[in-house]
PDB file of C-alpha atoms in Angstrom:
ATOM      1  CA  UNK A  33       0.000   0.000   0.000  1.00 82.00           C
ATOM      2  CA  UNK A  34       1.202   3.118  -0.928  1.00 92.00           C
ATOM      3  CA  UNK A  35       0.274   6.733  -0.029  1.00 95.00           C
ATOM      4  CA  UNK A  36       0.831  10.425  -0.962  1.00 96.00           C
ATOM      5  CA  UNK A  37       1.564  13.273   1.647  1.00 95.00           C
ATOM      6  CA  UNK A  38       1.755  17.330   0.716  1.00 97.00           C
ATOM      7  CA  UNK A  39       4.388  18.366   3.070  1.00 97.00           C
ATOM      8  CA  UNK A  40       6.028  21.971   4.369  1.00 97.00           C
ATOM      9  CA  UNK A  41       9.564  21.788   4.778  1.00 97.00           C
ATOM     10  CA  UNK A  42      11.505  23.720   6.947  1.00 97.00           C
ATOM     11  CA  UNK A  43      15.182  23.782   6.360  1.00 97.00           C
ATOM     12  CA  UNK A  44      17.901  25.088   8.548  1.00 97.00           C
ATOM     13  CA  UNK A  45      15.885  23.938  11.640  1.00 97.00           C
ATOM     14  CA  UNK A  46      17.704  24.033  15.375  1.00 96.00           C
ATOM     15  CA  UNK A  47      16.364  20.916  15.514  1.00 95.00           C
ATOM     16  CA  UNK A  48      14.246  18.068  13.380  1.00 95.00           C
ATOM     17  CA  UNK A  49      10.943  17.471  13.766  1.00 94.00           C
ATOM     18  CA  UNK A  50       7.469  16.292  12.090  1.00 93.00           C
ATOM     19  CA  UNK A  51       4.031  18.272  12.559  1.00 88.00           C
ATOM     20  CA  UNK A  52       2.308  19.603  13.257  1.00 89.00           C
ATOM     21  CA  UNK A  53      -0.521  20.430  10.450  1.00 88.00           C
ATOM     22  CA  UNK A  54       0.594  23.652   8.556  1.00 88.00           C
ATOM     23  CA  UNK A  55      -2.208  24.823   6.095  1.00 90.00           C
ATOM     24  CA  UNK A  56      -3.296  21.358   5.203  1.00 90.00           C
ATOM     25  CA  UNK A  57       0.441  20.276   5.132  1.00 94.00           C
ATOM     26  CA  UNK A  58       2.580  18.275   6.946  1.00 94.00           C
ATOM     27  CA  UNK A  59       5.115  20.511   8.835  1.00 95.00           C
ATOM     28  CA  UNK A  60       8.509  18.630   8.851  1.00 96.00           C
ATOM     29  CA  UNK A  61      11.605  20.628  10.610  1.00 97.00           C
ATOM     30  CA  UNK A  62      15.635  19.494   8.990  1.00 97.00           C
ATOM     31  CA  UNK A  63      18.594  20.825  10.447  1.00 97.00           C
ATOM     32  CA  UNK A  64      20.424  20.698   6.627  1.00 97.00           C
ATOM     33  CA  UNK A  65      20.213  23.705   4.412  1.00 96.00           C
ATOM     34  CA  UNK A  66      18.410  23.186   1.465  1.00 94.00           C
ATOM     35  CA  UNK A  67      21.585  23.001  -1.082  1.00 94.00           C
ATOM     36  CA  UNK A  68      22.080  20.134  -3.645  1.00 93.00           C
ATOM     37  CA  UNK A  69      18.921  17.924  -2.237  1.00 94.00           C
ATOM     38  CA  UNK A  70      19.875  17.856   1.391  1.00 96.00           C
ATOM     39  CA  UNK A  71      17.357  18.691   2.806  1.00 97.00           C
ATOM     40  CA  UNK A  72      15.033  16.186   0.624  1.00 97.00           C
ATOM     41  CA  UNK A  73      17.517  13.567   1.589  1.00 97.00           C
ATOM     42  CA  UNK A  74      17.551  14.632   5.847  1.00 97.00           C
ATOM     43  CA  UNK A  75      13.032  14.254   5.002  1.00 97.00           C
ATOM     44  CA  UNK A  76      13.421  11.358   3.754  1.00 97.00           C
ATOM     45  CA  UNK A  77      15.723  10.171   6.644  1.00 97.00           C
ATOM     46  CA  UNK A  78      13.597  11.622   9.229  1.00 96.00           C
ATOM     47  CA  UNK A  79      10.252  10.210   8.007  1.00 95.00           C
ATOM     48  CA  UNK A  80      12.051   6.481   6.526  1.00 95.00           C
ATOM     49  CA  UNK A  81      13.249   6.209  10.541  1.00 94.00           C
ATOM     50  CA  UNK A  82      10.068   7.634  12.470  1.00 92.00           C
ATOM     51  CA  UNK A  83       8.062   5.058  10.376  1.00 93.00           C
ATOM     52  CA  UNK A  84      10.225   1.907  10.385  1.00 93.00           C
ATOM     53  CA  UNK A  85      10.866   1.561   6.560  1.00 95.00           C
ATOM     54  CA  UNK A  86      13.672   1.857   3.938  1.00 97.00           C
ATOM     55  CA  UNK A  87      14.383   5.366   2.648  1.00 97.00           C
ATOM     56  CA  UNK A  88      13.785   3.895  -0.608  1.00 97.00           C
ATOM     57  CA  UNK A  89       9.946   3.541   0.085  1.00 97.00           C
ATOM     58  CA  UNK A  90       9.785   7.361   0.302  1.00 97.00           C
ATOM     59  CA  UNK A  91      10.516   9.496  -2.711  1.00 97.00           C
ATOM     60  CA  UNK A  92       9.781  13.259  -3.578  1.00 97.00           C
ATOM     61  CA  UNK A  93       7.091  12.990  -6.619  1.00 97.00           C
ATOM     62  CA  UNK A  94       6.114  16.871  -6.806  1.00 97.00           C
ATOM     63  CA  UNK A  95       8.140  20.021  -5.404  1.00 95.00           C
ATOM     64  CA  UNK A  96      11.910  18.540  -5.098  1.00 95.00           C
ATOM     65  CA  UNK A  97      13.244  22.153  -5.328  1.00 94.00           C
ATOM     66  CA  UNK A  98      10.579  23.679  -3.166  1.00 96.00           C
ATOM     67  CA  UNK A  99       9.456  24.312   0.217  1.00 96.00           C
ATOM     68  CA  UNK A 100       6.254  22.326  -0.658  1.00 97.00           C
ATOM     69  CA  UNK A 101       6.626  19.329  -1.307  1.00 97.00           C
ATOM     70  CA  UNK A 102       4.645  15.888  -2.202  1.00 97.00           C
ATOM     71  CA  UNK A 103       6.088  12.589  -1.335  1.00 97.00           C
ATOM     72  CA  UNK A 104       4.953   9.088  -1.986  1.00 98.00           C
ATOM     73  CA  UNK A 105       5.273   6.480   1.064  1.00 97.00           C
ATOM     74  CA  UNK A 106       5.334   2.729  -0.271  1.00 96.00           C
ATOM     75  CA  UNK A 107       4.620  -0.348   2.845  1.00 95.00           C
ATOM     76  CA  UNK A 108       2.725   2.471   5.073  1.00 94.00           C
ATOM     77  CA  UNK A 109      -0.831   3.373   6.097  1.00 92.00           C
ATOM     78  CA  UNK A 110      -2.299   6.765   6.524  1.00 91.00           C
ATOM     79  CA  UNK A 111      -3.121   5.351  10.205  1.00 92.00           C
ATOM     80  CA  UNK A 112       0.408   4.738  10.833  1.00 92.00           C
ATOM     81  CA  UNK A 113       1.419   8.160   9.769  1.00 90.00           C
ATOM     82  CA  UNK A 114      -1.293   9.762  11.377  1.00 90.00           C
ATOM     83  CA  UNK A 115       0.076   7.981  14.902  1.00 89.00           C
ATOM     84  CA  UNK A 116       3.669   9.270  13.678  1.00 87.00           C
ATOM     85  CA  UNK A 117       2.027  12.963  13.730  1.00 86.00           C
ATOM     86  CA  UNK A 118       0.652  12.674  17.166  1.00 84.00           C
ATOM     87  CA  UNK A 119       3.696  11.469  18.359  1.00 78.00           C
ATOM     88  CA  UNK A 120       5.405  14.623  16.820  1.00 68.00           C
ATOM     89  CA  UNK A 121       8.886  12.842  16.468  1.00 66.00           C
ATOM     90  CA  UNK A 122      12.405  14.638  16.891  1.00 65.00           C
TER      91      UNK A 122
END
């Protein structure tokens, strides 16, 4: 099962962090600057280790050179990232 999530991205964070809910977006918070894909790769770190999969089940499908971004999550339910949300993970 696969899913798609419209994300915010904040780069050059003090710290990383997902959520909350920013304008019907996910909010996620990476300490790398957003140079050469970084900060796409520290996302897909961040989310790939909060939700127990591969970073290769996560890839940027709309918005790799912007702020807004949407991804597409392979092996995971919107439940289980919904849980990950409330959990707001650092």
């Amino acid at each position: 099962m696969a899913i798609t999530v419209d994300i915010l991205v904040q780069p050059r964070a003090s710290r990383a962090r997902i959520g909350p809910m920013h304008d019907g977006r996910l909010k996620i918070a990476v300490t790398a600057p957003p140079v050469d894909g970084e900060a796409n790769a520290a996302v897909i770190e961040l989310l790939a280790r909060g939700l127990g999969i591969a970073r290769g089940d996560i890839a940027v499908i709309a918005g790799a050179g912007s702020r807004r971004k949407t991804l597409r999550i392979e092996r995971v339910t919107r439940a289980q990232l919904d849980g990950l949300v409330r959990e707001g993970i650092e």
